[in-house]
Amino acid sequence: MELTRSDHPYITDLHIGDFFDGYYVLRSVKLGTTRANKPYLTCEFTDRTGRISGKLWEDAKVAYQVLSEGTVVKVRAGVGEYLGNPELKILRIRPAEEPTDMSRFLPSTDYDPEEDWSVIRWALSRMQHEGLKNLMLSLLGDEEFMKQFQSAPAGKRWHHGYLGGLLQHSASMVKIASRFGEHYPQLNTDILIAGAFLHDVGKLQELKYDTAIDYTVEGRLLGHIVLGADFVRKAAENVEGLDRETLVHLQHLILSHQGKRENGCPVEPMTPEAFVLYYLDEIDSKLNAIERELDKAGTGGGVFTDYINLLGRMLYKGGGLEDCEPDVTEEETPEPEPEEDSEQ
């Protein structure tokens, strides 16, 4: 069978009936057996545009021995359909030996990082608390920290789940926190800004992003909330002017920033600043996720997206009401013709 495509397509560019060669990250691979005791592989592939599943029915055990999750593979497959979703029928699969462009596999932001850093520096210049200011200055003076913070994603798939997402999300939070401090003078704006900047710092250890965004062992076992609070504790050692009460308050903001214990928080918000940080995080993360879901859905199809499990609802894309509007245009009434003169 001849290939129908030779462009090494991205996942979102695949269509039912395509037969192609492509390079993808092997996100997962599982060896199963049919009722007839024949082995087969179930694989999940990712690139920067999305993910897709596929099955290999021939020489499954041989392939399983040479494949490793998280590595780049070359796949020859056809695109079929299973339960209404595209699925690959894999004919060949092997580890990729030739050089591949890693930008194919990891999504990234178009935001200019310098704009985000300038927001953080602007907020830092307005801070009054010496200890918090010194803590942030020490981090902004650490080249390795800056490099990691600028590159890291803020999530695996949901919100800001792309390279540069952590900086973009944190800078947005800092900007909103500063505005909230102006509107609500009863808030401790300095601690709120520091919390906005550092609330997700644990994701530097929670996530890895070499060929795909995934969790580290530490991330699975501890989570970014605990890792973040511990990071701040260590970073605060020997910082001049940072008193214990302020440090504990900052750690509380990090430990409670997801709002509820069922969301993974060791503690729930107990200060005004902790409440505000939780809701700001909800707003910024949800809006980013919603924007990406709407972009992914595009303008085609119906006026609603597919059901989104993490939101528990569909999203309205707009339109669809024009046919329901009553017709308010009045029919033109012809002018009466002049009566003819009657003669007696």
Short mmCIF file of C-alpha atoms in Angstrom, two decimals:
data_model
loop_
_atom_site.label_atom_id
_atom_site.label_comp_id
_atom_site.label_asym_id
_atom_site.label_seq_id
_atom_site.Cartn_x
_atom_site.Cartn_y
_atom_site.Cartn_z
CA MET A 1 0.00 0.00 0.00
CA GLU A 2 1.41 3.39 -0.99
CA LEU A 3 1.60 6.30 1.40
CA THR A 4 -1.08 8.93 0.91
CA ARG A 5 0.97 11.50 2.81
CA SER A 6 4.70 12.17 2.90
CA ASP A 7 4.71 15.32 5.04
CA HIS A 8 5.17 13.66 8.46
CA PRO A 9 1.87 15.21 9.64
CA TYR A 10 1.09 16.62 13.06
CA ILE A 11 -1.62 14.79 14.98
CA THR A 12 -4.26 17.47 14.48
CA ASP A 13 -3.62 17.35 10.72
CA LEU A 14 -4.50 13.65 10.45
CA HIS A 15 -7.73 12.64 8.72
CA ILE A 16 -9.64 9.39 8.46
CA GLY A 17 -8.19 7.39 5.57
CA ASP A 18 -4.67 8.88 5.71
CA PHE A 19 -1.76 6.45 5.36
CA PHE A 20 1.49 8.06 6.46
CA ASP A 21 4.87 8.03 8.19
CA GLY A 22 5.24 10.29 11.22
CA TYR A 23 7.37 11.11 14.24
CA TYR A 24 5.72 11.26 17.66
CA VAL A 25 6.48 10.86 21.33
CA LEU A 26 5.38 7.48 22.64
CA ARG A 27 3.43 8.57 25.69
CA SER A 28 2.37 5.06 26.73
CA VAL A 29 2.64 1.49 25.44
CA LYS A 30 0.82 -1.55 26.83
CA LEU A 31 1.01 -5.19 25.83
CA GLY A 32 -2.32 -7.01 25.79
CA THR A 33 -3.76 -10.21 24.44
CA THR A 34 -6.89 -10.95 22.45
CA ARG A 35 -9.43 -13.60 23.39
CA ALA A 36 -7.54 -15.86 21.02
CA ASN A 37 -4.41 -15.23 23.14
CA LYS A 38 -2.74 -13.19 20.39
CA PRO A 39 -0.54 -10.32 21.67
CA TYR A 40 -1.13 -6.73 20.53
CA LEU A 41 0.09 -3.26 21.56
CA THR A 42 -1.99 -0.27 22.58
CA CYS A 43 -0.01 2.96 22.18
CA GLU A 44 -0.67 6.62 22.81
CA PHE A 45 1.26 9.23 20.84
CA THR A 46 1.69 12.96 21.37
CA ASP A 47 3.17 15.95 19.62
CA ARG A 48 2.80 19.67 20.24
CA THR A 49 -0.69 19.65 18.70
CA GLY A 50 -2.40 16.84 20.57
CA ARG A 51 -2.56 13.10 21.21
CA ILE A 52 -3.89 10.00 19.50
CA SER A 53 -4.13 6.29 20.30
CA GLY A 54 -3.28 3.36 18.08
CA LYS A 55 -2.95 -0.42 18.00
CA LEU A 56 -0.30 -2.73 16.59
CA TRP A 57 -1.50 -6.25 15.81
CA GLU A 58 1.55 -7.82 14.18
CA ASP A 59 4.87 -8.64 15.90
CA ALA A 60 3.63 -6.95 19.07
CA LYS A 61 6.02 -8.70 21.46
CA VAL A 62 9.05 -7.89 19.31
CA ALA A 63 8.09 -4.20 19.17
CA TYR A 64 7.35 -4.09 22.89
CA GLN A 65 10.90 -5.17 23.70
CA VAL A 66 12.50 -2.19 21.93
CA LEU A 67 10.02 0.60 22.76
CA SER A 68 10.31 2.95 25.74
CA GLU A 69 7.71 5.40 26.98
CA GLY A 70 8.68 9.05 26.66
CA THR A 71 10.91 8.51 23.61
CA VAL A 72 10.49 9.63 20.00
CA VAL A 73 9.31 6.92 17.61
CA LYS A 74 8.76 6.67 13.88
CA VAL A 75 5.34 5.27 12.98
CA ARG A 76 3.82 4.00 9.76
CA ALA A 77 0.07 3.80 10.17
CA GLY A 78 -3.35 4.36 8.71
CA VAL A 79 -6.01 6.51 10.35
CA GLY A 80 -9.24 4.70 11.17
CA GLU A 81 -12.05 5.36 13.61
CA TYR A 82 -13.04 3.74 16.89
CA LEU A 83 -16.08 4.80 18.96
CA GLY A 84 -16.29 8.02 16.99
CA ASN A 85 -12.65 9.01 17.54
CA PRO A 86 -9.65 8.73 15.18
CA GLU A 87 -7.39 5.76 15.95
CA LEU A 88 -4.21 4.57 14.28
CA LYS A 89 -3.81 1.12 12.80
CA ILE A 90 -0.07 0.77 13.24
CA LEU A 91 1.84 -1.20 10.62
CA ARG A 92 5.37 -0.37 11.76
CA ILE A 93 6.86 1.32 14.79
CA ARG A 94 10.46 1.76 15.92
CA PRO A 95 12.59 4.15 17.98
CA ALA A 96 13.57 7.18 15.90
CA GLU A 97 17.24 6.98 14.98
CA GLU A 98 17.50 10.00 12.70
CA PRO A 99 17.65 13.51 14.22
CA THR A 100 14.24 15.04 14.88
CA ASP A 101 13.20 18.63 15.52
CA MET A 102 12.17 18.63 19.20
CA SER A 103 9.96 21.67 18.60
CA ARG A 104 7.55 19.21 16.94
CA PHE A 105 6.70 17.66 20.28
CA LEU A 106 6.42 20.40 22.89
CA PRO A 107 3.91 23.26 22.65
CA SER A 108 5.21 26.70 23.54
CA THR A 109 3.89 30.19 24.15
CA ASP A 110 4.12 33.11 21.72
CA TYR A 111 4.43 35.56 24.61
CA ASP A 112 7.64 37.58 24.85
CA PRO A 113 9.24 36.48 28.16
CA GLU A 114 10.79 39.90 28.64
CA GLU A 115 7.32 41.43 28.84
CA ASP A 116 6.43 38.97 31.60
CA TRP A 117 9.65 39.60 33.50
CA SER A 118 9.09 43.36 33.24
CA VAL A 119 5.68 42.94 34.93
CA ILE A 120 7.32 41.06 37.81
CA ARG A 121 10.13 43.61 38.15
CA TRP A 122 7.60 46.46 38.09
CA ALA A 123 5.64 44.86 40.94
CA LEU A 124 8.86 44.18 42.82
CA SER A 125 9.86 47.86 42.60
CA ARG A 126 6.63 48.79 44.42
CA MET A 127 7.06 46.38 47.32
CA GLN A 128 7.60 47.88 50.77
CA HIS A 129 8.45 44.79 52.82
CA GLU A 130 12.23 44.51 52.89
CA GLY A 131 12.33 40.76 53.47
CA LEU A 132 9.91 39.83 50.69
CA LYS A 133 11.66 42.22 48.34
CA ASN A 134 15.05 40.68 49.14
CA LEU A 135 13.66 37.17 48.65
CA MET A 136 12.38 38.01 45.17
CA LEU A 137 15.56 39.91 44.28
CA SER A 138 17.66 36.88 45.23
CA LEU A 139 15.59 34.67 42.92
CA LEU A 140 15.67 37.14 40.04
CA GLY A 141 19.45 37.27 40.46
CA ASP A 142 19.77 33.49 40.11
CA GLU A 143 20.43 32.77 36.43
CA GLU A 144 19.64 29.04 36.71
CA PHE A 145 16.33 29.75 38.46
CA MET A 146 15.42 32.38 35.85
CA LYS A 147 16.21 29.98 33.01
CA GLN A 148 14.09 27.18 34.47
CA PHE A 149 11.21 29.47 35.44
CA GLN A 150 11.10 30.96 31.95
CA SER A 151 11.08 27.57 30.20
CA ALA A 152 8.78 25.53 32.42
CA PRO A 153 5.11 24.78 31.73
CA ALA A 154 2.53 25.53 34.41
CA GLY A 155 0.55 22.36 33.78
CA LYS A 156 0.63 19.05 32.02
CA ARG A 157 -2.40 19.50 29.75
CA TRP A 158 -4.95 21.82 31.29
CA HIS A 159 -3.98 25.42 31.94
CA HIS A 160 -0.76 26.96 30.59
CA GLY A 161 0.39 23.47 29.60
CA TYR A 162 3.20 24.57 27.29
CA LEU A 163 6.80 25.80 27.45
CA GLY A 164 6.85 29.26 29.00
CA GLY A 165 3.47 28.71 30.62
CA LEU A 166 4.75 29.04 34.19
CA LEU A 167 6.23 32.49 33.62
CA GLN A 168 3.19 33.66 31.65
CA HIS A 169 0.75 32.47 34.35
CA SER A 170 2.84 33.85 37.22
CA ALA A 171 3.32 37.26 35.59
CA SER A 172 -0.40 37.48 34.88
CA MET A 173 -1.14 36.64 38.51
CA VAL A 174 1.34 39.26 39.74
CA LYS A 175 -0.29 41.91 37.56
CA ILE A 176 -3.80 41.09 38.76
CA ALA A 177 -2.63 40.88 42.40
CA SER A 178 -1.16 44.37 42.14
CA ARG A 179 -4.45 45.74 40.81
CA PHE A 180 -6.38 43.99 43.58
CA GLY A 181 -4.09 45.57 46.15
CA GLU A 182 -4.91 48.99 44.75
CA HIS A 183 -8.65 48.31 44.87
CA TYR A 184 -8.66 46.71 48.33
CA PRO A 185 -6.27 48.70 50.55
CA GLN A 186 -6.95 46.37 53.49
CA LEU A 187 -4.95 43.65 51.74
CA ASN A 188 -1.25 43.07 52.34
CA THR A 189 -0.28 43.65 48.73
CA ASP A 190 3.36 42.67 49.20
CA ILE A 191 2.57 39.17 50.47
CA LEU A 192 -0.09 38.80 47.78
CA ILE A 193 2.39 39.69 45.02
CA ALA A 194 5.03 37.34 46.43
CA GLY A 195 2.42 34.59 46.62
CA ALA A 196 1.29 35.25 43.06
CA PHE A 197 4.87 34.95 41.83
CA LEU A 198 5.75 31.83 43.82
CA HIS A 199 2.47 29.91 44.22
CA ASP A 200 3.39 27.46 41.43
CA VAL A 201 7.17 27.43 41.88
CA GLY A 202 6.96 23.77 42.91
CA LYS A 203 6.16 22.91 39.29
CA LEU A 204 9.85 23.36 38.53
CA GLN A 205 10.31 20.04 40.34
CA GLU A 206 6.89 18.53 39.69
CA LEU A 207 7.07 18.54 35.88
CA LYS A 208 9.59 17.40 33.29
CA TYR A 209 9.47 18.48 29.68
CA ASP A 210 12.16 16.85 27.56
CA THR A 211 10.08 15.09 24.90
CA ALA A 212 6.67 15.52 26.52
CA ILE A 213 5.23 17.32 29.53
CA ASP A 214 4.86 14.78 32.31
CA TYR A 215 5.30 14.32 36.05
CA THR A 216 8.61 13.60 37.74
CA VAL A 217 8.83 10.97 40.46
CA GLU A 218 8.91 13.77 43.05
CA GLY A 219 5.95 15.37 41.37
CA ARG A 220 3.91 12.19 41.62
CA LEU A 221 4.89 11.46 45.22
CA LEU A 222 4.79 14.97 46.71
CA GLY A 223 3.01 17.36 44.33
CA HIS A 224 3.87 20.94 43.46
CA ILE A 225 2.16 22.46 46.50
CA VAL A 226 4.39 20.74 49.04
CA LEU A 227 7.43 21.10 46.79
CA GLY A 228 6.71 24.82 46.44
CA ALA A 229 6.40 25.47 50.16
CA ASP A 230 9.67 23.61 50.75
CA PHE A 231 11.37 25.56 47.96
CA VAL A 232 10.39 28.87 49.57
CA ARG A 233 11.56 27.69 52.99
CA LYS A 234 15.01 26.89 51.59
CA ALA A 235 15.18 30.04 49.45
CA ALA A 236 14.32 32.18 52.50
CA GLU A 237 17.28 30.98 54.54
CA ASN A 238 19.55 33.91 55.42
CA VAL A 239 17.38 36.43 53.53
CA GLU A 240 17.76 39.71 55.37
CA GLY A 241 14.60 41.24 56.80
CA LEU A 242 12.35 38.22 56.25
CA ASP A 243 10.71 37.56 59.63
CA ARG A 244 9.25 34.18 60.52
CA GLU A 245 5.62 35.37 60.56
CA THR A 246 5.88 36.72 57.00
CA LEU A 247 7.60 33.56 55.79
CA VAL A 248 4.93 31.32 57.33
CA HIS A 249 2.21 33.50 55.79
CA LEU A 250 3.85 33.17 52.37
CA GLN A 251 4.08 29.39 52.78
CA HIS A 252 0.40 29.34 53.78
CA LEU A 253 -0.50 31.09 50.53
CA ILE A 254 1.35 28.41 48.57
CA LEU A 255 -0.08 25.51 50.59
CA SER A 256 -3.67 26.76 50.26
CA HIS A 257 -3.72 28.28 46.77
CA GLN A 258 -5.95 25.54 45.29
CA GLY A 259 -8.64 26.43 47.79
CA LYS A 260 -9.87 23.11 49.16
CA ARG A 261 -8.46 19.93 50.58
CA GLU A 262 -10.19 17.89 47.90
CA ASN A 263 -8.18 19.90 45.35
CA GLY A 264 -4.94 18.71 46.91
CA CYS A 265 -4.34 21.46 49.48
CA PRO A 266 -2.83 20.46 52.84
CA VAL A 267 -4.65 23.47 54.32
CA GLU A 268 -7.44 25.77 53.18
CA PRO A 269 -7.14 29.59 52.92
CA MET A 270 -7.22 31.29 56.33
CA THR A 271 -6.16 34.85 55.51
CA PRO A 272 -7.69 37.46 53.20
CA GLU A 273 -4.63 37.27 50.94
CA ALA A 274 -4.89 33.47 50.73
CA PHE A 275 -8.56 33.71 49.69
CA VAL A 276 -7.73 36.30 47.03
CA LEU A 277 -4.81 34.25 45.68
CA TYR A 278 -7.03 31.17 45.36
CA TYR A 279 -9.70 33.01 43.37
CA LEU A 280 -7.17 34.83 41.18
CA ASP A 281 -5.55 31.49 40.37
CA GLU A 282 -8.95 30.03 39.50
CA ILE A 283 -9.71 32.94 37.17
CA ASP A 284 -6.37 33.02 35.38
CA SER A 285 -6.05 29.27 34.96
CA LYS A 286 -9.67 28.74 33.88
CA LEU A 287 -9.62 31.58 31.34
CA ASN A 288 -6.43 30.22 29.80
CA ALA A 289 -7.91 26.72 29.60
CA ILE A 290 -11.19 28.00 28.16
CA GLU A 291 -9.38 30.07 25.53
CA ARG A 292 -7.36 27.03 24.44
CA GLU A 293 -10.45 24.81 24.29
CA LEU A 294 -12.28 27.35 22.12
CA ASP A 295 -9.25 27.72 19.85
CA LYS A 296 -9.02 23.95 19.53
CA ALA A 297 -12.72 23.65 18.70
CA GLY A 298 -12.42 26.24 15.95
CA THR A 299 -15.34 27.83 14.15
CA GLY A 300 -16.54 24.75 12.28
CA GLY A 301 -19.17 22.29 13.41
CA GLY A 302 -21.84 23.28 15.89
CA VAL A 303 -22.08 26.32 18.10
CA PHE A 304 -20.93 24.37 21.17
CA THR A 305 -17.70 22.52 21.86
CA ASP A 306 -17.63 18.85 22.76
CA TYR A 307 -18.25 18.06 26.44
CA ILE A 308 -15.17 19.02 28.48
CA ASN A 309 -14.71 16.70 31.45
CA LEU A 310 -12.51 19.04 33.49
CA LEU A 311 -15.13 21.79 33.24
CA GLY A 312 -18.15 19.50 33.45
CA ARG A 313 -19.86 21.27 30.55
CA MET A 314 -19.69 22.33 26.92
CA LEU A 315 -18.61 25.82 25.89
CA TYR A 316 -20.63 28.12 23.69
CA LYS A 317 -18.67 29.24 20.61
CA GLY A 318 -21.22 31.83 19.51
CA GLY A 319 -23.80 32.07 16.76
CA GLY A 320 -26.75 29.79 16.09
CA LEU A 321 -29.40 32.31 17.09
CA GLU A 322 -29.93 34.15 13.84
CA ASP A 323 -32.46 31.58 12.57
CA CYS A 324 -34.46 31.89 15.78
CA GLU A 325 -35.03 35.63 15.63
CA PRO A 326 -38.55 36.69 14.70
CA ASP A 327 -38.91 38.34 11.31
CA VAL A 328 -39.59 41.96 12.20
CA THR A 329 -39.40 43.33 8.67
CA GLU A 330 -42.75 44.63 7.51
CA GLU A 331 -44.03 43.55 4.16
CA GLU A 332 -44.22 46.35 1.71
CA THR A 333 -47.83 47.43 1.27
CA PRO A 334 -48.53 48.50 -2.26
CA GLU A 335 -49.87 51.99 -2.59
CA PRO A 336 -53.59 52.06 -3.57
CA GLU A 337 -54.21 52.79 -7.17
CA PRO A 338 -56.12 56.01 -7.84
CA GLU A 339 -59.82 55.53 -8.37
CA GLU A 340 -61.05 56.12 -11.89
CA ASP A 341 -63.43 59.03 -12.44
CA SER A 342 -66.97 57.78 -13.02
CA GLU A 343 -69.15 59.52 -15.52
CA GLN A 344 -72.94 59.68 -15.00
#
